[in-house]
Short mmCIF file of N, CA, C and O in Angstrom, two decimals:
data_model
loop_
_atom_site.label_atom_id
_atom_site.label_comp_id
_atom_site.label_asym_id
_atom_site.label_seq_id
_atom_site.Cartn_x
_atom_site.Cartn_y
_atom_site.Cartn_z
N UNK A 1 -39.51 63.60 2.37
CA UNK A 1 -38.08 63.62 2.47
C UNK A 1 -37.60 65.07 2.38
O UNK A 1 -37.81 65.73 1.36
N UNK A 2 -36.81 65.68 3.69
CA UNK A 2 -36.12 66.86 3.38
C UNK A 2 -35.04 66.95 2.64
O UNK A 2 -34.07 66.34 3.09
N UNK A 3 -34.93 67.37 1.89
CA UNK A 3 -33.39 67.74 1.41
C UNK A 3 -32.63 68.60 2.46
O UNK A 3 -33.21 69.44 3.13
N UNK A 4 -30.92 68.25 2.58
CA UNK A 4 -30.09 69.22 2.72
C UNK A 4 -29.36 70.06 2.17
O UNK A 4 -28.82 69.67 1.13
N UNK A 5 -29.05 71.47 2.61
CA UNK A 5 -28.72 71.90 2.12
C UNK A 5 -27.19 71.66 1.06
O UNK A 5 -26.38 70.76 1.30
N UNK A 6 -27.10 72.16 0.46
CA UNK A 6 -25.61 71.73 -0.33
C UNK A 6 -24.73 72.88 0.72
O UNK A 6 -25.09 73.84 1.40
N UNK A 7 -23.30 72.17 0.44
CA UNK A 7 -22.30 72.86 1.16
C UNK A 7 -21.72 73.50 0.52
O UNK A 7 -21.89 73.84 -0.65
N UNK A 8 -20.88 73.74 1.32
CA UNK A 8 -19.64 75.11 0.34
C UNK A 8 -19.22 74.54 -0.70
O UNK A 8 -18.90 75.20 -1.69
N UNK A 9 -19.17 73.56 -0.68
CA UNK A 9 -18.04 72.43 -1.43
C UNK A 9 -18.21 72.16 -2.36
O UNK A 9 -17.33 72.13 -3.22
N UNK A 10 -20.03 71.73 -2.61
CA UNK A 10 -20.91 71.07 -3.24
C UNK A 10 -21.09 72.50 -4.48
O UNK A 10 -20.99 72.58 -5.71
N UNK A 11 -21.33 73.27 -3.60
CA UNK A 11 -21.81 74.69 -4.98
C UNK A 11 -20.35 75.15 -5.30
O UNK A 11 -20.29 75.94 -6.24
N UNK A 12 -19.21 74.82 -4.74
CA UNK A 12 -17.98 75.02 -5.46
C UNK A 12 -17.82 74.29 -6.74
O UNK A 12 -17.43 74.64 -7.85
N UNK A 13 -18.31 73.02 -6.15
CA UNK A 13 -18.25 72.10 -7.34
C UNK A 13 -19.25 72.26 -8.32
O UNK A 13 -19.10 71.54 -9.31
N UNK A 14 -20.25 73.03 -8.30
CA UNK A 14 -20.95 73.40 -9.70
C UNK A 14 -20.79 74.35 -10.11
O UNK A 14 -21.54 74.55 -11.06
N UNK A 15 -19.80 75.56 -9.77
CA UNK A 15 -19.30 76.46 -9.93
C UNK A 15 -18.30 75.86 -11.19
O UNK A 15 -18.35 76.29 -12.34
N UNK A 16 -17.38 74.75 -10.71
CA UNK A 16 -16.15 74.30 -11.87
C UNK A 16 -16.99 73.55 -13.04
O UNK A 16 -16.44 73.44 -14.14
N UNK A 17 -18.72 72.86 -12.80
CA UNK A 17 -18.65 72.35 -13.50
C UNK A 17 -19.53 72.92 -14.62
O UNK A 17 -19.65 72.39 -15.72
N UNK A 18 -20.12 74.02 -14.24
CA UNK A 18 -20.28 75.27 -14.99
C UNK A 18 -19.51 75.81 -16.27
O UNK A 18 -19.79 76.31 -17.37
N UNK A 19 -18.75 75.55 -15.77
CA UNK A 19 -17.28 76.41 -16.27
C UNK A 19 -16.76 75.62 -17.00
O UNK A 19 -16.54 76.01 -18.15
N UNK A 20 -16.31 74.06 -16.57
CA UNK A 20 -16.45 73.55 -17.88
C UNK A 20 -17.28 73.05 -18.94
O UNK A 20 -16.91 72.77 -20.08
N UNK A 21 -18.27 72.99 -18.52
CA UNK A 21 -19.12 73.21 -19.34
C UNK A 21 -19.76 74.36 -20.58
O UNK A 21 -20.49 74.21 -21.56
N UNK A 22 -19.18 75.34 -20.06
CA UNK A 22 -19.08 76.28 -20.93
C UNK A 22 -17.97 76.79 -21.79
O UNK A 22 -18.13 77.56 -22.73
N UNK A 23 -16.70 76.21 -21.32
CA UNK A 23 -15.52 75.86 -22.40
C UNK A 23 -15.96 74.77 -23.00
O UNK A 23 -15.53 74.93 -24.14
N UNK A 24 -16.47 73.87 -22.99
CA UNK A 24 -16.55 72.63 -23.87
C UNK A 24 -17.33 73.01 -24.65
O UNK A 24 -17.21 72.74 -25.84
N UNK A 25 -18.39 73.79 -24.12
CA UNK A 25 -19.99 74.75 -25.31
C UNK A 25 -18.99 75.39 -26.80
O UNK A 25 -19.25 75.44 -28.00
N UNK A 26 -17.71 75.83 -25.93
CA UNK A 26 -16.54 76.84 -26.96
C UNK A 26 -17.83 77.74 -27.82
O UNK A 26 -18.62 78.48 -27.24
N UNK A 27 -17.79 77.48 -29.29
CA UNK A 27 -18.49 78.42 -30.00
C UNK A 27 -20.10 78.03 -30.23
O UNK A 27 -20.72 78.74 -31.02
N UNK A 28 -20.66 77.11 -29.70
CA UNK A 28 -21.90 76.37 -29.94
C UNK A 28 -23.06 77.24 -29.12
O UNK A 28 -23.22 77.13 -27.90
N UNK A 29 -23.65 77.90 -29.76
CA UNK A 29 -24.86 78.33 -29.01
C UNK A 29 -25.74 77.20 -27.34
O UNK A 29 -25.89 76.03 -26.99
N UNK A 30 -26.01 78.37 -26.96
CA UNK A 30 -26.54 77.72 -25.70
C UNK A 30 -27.54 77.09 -25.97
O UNK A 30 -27.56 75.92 -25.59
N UNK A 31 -28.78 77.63 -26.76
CA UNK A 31 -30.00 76.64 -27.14
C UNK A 31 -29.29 75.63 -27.96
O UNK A 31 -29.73 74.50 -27.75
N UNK A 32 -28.33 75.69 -28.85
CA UNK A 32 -28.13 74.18 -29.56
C UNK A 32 -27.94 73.53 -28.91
O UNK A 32 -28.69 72.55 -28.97
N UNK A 33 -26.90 73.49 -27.84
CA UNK A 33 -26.57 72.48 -27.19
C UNK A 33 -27.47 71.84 -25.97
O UNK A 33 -27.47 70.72 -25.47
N UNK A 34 -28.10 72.83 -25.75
CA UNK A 34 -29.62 72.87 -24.46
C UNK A 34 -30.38 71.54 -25.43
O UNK A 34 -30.17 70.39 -25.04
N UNK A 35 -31.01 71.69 -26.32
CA UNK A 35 -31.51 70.91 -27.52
C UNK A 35 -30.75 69.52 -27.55
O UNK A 35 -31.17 68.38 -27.32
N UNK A 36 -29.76 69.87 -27.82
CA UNK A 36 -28.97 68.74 -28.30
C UNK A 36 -28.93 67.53 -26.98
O UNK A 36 -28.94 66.31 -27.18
N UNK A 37 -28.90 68.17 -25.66
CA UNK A 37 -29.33 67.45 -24.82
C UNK A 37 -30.64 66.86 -24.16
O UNK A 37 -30.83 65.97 -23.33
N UNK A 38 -31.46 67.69 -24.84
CA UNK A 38 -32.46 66.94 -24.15
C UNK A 38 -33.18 67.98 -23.18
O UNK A 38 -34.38 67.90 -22.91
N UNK A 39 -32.18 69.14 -22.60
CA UNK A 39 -32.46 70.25 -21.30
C UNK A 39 -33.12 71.72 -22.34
O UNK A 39 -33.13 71.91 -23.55
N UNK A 40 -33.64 72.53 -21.14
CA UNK A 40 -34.35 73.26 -21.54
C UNK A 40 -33.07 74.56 -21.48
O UNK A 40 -32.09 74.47 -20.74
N UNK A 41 -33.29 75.49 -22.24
CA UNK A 41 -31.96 76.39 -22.48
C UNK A 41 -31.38 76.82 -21.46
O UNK A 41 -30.19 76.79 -21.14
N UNK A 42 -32.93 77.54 -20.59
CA UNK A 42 -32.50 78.38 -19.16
C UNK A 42 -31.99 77.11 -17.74
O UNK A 42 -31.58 77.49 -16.65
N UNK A 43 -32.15 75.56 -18.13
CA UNK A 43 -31.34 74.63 -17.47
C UNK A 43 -29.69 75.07 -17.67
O UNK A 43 -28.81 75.66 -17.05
N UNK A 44 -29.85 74.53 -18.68
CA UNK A 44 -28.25 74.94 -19.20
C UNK A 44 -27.48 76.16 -18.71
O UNK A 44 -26.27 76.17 -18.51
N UNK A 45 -28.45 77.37 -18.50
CA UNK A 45 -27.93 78.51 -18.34
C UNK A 45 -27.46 78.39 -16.66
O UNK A 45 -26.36 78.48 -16.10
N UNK A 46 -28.90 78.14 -16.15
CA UNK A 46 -28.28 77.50 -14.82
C UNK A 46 -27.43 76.99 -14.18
O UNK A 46 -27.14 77.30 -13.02
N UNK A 47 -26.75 75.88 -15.06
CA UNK A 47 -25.80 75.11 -14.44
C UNK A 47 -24.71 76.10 -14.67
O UNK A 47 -24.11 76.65 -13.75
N UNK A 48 -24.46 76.31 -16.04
CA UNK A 48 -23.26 77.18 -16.49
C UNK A 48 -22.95 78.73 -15.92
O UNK A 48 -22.11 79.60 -16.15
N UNK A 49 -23.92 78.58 -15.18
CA UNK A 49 -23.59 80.14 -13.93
C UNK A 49 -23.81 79.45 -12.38
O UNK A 49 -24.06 80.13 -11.38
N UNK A 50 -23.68 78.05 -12.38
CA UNK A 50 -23.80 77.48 -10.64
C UNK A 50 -24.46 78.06 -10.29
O UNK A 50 -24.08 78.76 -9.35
N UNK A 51 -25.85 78.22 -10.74
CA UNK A 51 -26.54 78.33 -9.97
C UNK A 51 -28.06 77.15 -9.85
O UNK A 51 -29.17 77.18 -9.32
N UNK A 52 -27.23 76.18 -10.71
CA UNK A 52 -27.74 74.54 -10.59
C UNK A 52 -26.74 73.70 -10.18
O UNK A 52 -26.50 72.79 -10.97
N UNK A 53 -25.74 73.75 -8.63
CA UNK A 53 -24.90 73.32 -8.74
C UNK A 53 -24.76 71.90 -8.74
O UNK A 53 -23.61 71.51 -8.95
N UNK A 54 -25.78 70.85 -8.51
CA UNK A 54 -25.59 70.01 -8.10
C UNK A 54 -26.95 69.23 -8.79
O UNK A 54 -27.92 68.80 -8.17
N UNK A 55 -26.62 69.19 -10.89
CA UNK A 55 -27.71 68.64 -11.31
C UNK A 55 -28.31 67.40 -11.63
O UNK A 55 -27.48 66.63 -11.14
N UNK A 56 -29.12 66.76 -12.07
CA UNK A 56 -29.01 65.40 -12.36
C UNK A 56 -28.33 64.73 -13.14
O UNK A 56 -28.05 65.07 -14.30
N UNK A 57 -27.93 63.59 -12.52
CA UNK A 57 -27.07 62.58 -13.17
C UNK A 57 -27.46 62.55 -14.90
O UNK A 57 -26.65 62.77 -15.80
N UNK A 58 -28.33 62.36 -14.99
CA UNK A 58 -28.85 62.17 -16.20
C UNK A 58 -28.40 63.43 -17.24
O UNK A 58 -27.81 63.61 -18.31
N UNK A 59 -28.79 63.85 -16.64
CA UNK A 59 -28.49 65.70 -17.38
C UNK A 59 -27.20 65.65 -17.44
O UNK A 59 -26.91 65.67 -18.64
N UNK A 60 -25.93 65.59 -16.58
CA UNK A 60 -24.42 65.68 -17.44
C UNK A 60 -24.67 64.64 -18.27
O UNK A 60 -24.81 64.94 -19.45
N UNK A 61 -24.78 63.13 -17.89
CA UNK A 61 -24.61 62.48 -19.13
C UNK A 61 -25.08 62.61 -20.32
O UNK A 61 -24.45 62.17 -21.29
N UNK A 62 -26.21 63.21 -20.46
CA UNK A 62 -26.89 63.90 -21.96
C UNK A 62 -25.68 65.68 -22.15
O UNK A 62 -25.36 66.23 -23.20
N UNK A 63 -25.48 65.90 -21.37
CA UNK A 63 -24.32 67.16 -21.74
C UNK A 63 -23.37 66.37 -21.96
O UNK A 63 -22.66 66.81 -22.86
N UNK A 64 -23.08 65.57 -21.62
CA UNK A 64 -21.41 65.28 -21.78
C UNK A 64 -21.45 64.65 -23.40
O UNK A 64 -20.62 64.74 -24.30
N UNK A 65 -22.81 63.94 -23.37
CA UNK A 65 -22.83 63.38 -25.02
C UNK A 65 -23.58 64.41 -26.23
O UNK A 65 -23.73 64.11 -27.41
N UNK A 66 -23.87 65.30 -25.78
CA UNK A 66 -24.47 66.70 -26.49
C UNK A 66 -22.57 67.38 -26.62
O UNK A 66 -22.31 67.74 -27.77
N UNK A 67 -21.70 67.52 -25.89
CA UNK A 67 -21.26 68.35 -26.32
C UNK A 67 -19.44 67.16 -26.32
O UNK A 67 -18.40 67.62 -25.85
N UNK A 68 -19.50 66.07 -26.76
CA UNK A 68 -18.65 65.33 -26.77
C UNK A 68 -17.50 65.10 -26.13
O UNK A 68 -16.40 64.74 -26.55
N UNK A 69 -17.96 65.39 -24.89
CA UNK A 69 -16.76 65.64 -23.56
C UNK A 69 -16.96 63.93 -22.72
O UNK A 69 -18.00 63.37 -22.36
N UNK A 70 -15.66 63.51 -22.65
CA UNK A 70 -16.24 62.79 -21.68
C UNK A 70 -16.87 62.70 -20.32
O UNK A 70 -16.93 63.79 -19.76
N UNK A 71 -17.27 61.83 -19.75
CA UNK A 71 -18.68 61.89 -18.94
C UNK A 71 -17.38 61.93 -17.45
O UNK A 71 -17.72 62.67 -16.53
N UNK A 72 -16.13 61.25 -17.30
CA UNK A 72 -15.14 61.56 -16.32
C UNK A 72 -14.67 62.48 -16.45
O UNK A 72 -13.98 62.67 -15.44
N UNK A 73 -14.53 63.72 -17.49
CA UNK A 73 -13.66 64.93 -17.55
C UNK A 73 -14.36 66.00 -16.77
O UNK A 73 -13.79 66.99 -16.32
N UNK A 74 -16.24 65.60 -16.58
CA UNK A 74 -16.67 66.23 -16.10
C UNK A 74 -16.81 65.36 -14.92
O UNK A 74 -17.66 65.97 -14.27
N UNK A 75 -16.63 64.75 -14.52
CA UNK A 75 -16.97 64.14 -13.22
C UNK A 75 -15.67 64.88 -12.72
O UNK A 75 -15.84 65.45 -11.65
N UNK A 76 -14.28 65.00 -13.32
CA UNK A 76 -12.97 65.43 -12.68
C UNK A 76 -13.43 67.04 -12.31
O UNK A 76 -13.05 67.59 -11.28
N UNK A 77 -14.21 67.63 -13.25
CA UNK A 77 -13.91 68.97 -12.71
C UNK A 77 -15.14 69.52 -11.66
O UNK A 77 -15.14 70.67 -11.23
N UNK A 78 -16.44 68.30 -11.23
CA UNK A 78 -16.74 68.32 -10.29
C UNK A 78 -16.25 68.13 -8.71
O UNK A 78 -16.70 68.51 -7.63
N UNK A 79 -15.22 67.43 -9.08
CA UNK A 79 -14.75 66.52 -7.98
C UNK A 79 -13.59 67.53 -7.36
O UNK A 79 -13.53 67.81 -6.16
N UNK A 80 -12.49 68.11 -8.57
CA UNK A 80 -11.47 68.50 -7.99
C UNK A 80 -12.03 69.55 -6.85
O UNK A 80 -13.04 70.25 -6.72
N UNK A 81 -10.77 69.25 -6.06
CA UNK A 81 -10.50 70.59 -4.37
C UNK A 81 -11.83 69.64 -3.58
O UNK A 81 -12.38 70.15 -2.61
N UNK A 82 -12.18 68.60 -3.95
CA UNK A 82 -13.52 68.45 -2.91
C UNK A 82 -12.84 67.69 -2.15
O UNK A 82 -12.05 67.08 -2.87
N UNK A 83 -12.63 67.24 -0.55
CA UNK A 83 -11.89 66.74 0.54
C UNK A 83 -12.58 65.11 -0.42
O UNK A 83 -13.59 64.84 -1.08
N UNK A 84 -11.06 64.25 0.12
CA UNK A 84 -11.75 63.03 0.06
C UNK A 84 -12.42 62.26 1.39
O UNK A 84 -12.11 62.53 2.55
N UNK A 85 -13.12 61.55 1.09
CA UNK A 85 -14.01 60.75 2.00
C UNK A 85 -13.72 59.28 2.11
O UNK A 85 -13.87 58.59 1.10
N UNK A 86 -13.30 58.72 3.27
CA UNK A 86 -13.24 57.34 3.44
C UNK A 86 -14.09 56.63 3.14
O UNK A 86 -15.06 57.39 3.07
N UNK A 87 -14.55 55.31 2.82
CA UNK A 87 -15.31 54.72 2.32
C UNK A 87 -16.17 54.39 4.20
O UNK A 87 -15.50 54.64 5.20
N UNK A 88 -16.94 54.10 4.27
CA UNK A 88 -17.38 53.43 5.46
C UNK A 88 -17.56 52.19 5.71
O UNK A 88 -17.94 51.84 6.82
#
């Protein structure tokens, strides 16, 4: 199976979710919370500089419950500015 590439859109959107993710970190060290999830530090670091923009499901939901955010606040700040899509 090839993968495609991610779009503009897609690494925009791990760009925001980076970002919140690293306001929600606020004063918590990066390995605690890397730990606290389950991910390895330089994961964490990854996402939180987009340059993991588009990580596994699994992985926000262990961030979102590592750093007590809900699991839609980050789904919202993936999502926002992304075009919507009709259902098919």
């Amino acid at each position: 199976m090839v993968r495609q590439p991610l779009t503009a859109e897609q690494i925009a959107a791990g760009q925001r979710l980076g970002v919140a993710l690293r306001a929600a970190r606020a004063g918590r060290s990066l390995v605690e919370v890397a730990l606290a999830a389950g991910i390895s530090p330089e994961t964490l670091r990854k996402i939180e500089a987009g340059r993991l923009p588009a990580p596994a499901f699994g992985t926000v939901v262990c961030l979102s419950q590592a750093l007590d955010v809900p699991l839609g606040d980050l789904a919202d700040a993936w999502l926002a500015d992304m075009p919507v899509r009709q259902a098919s």
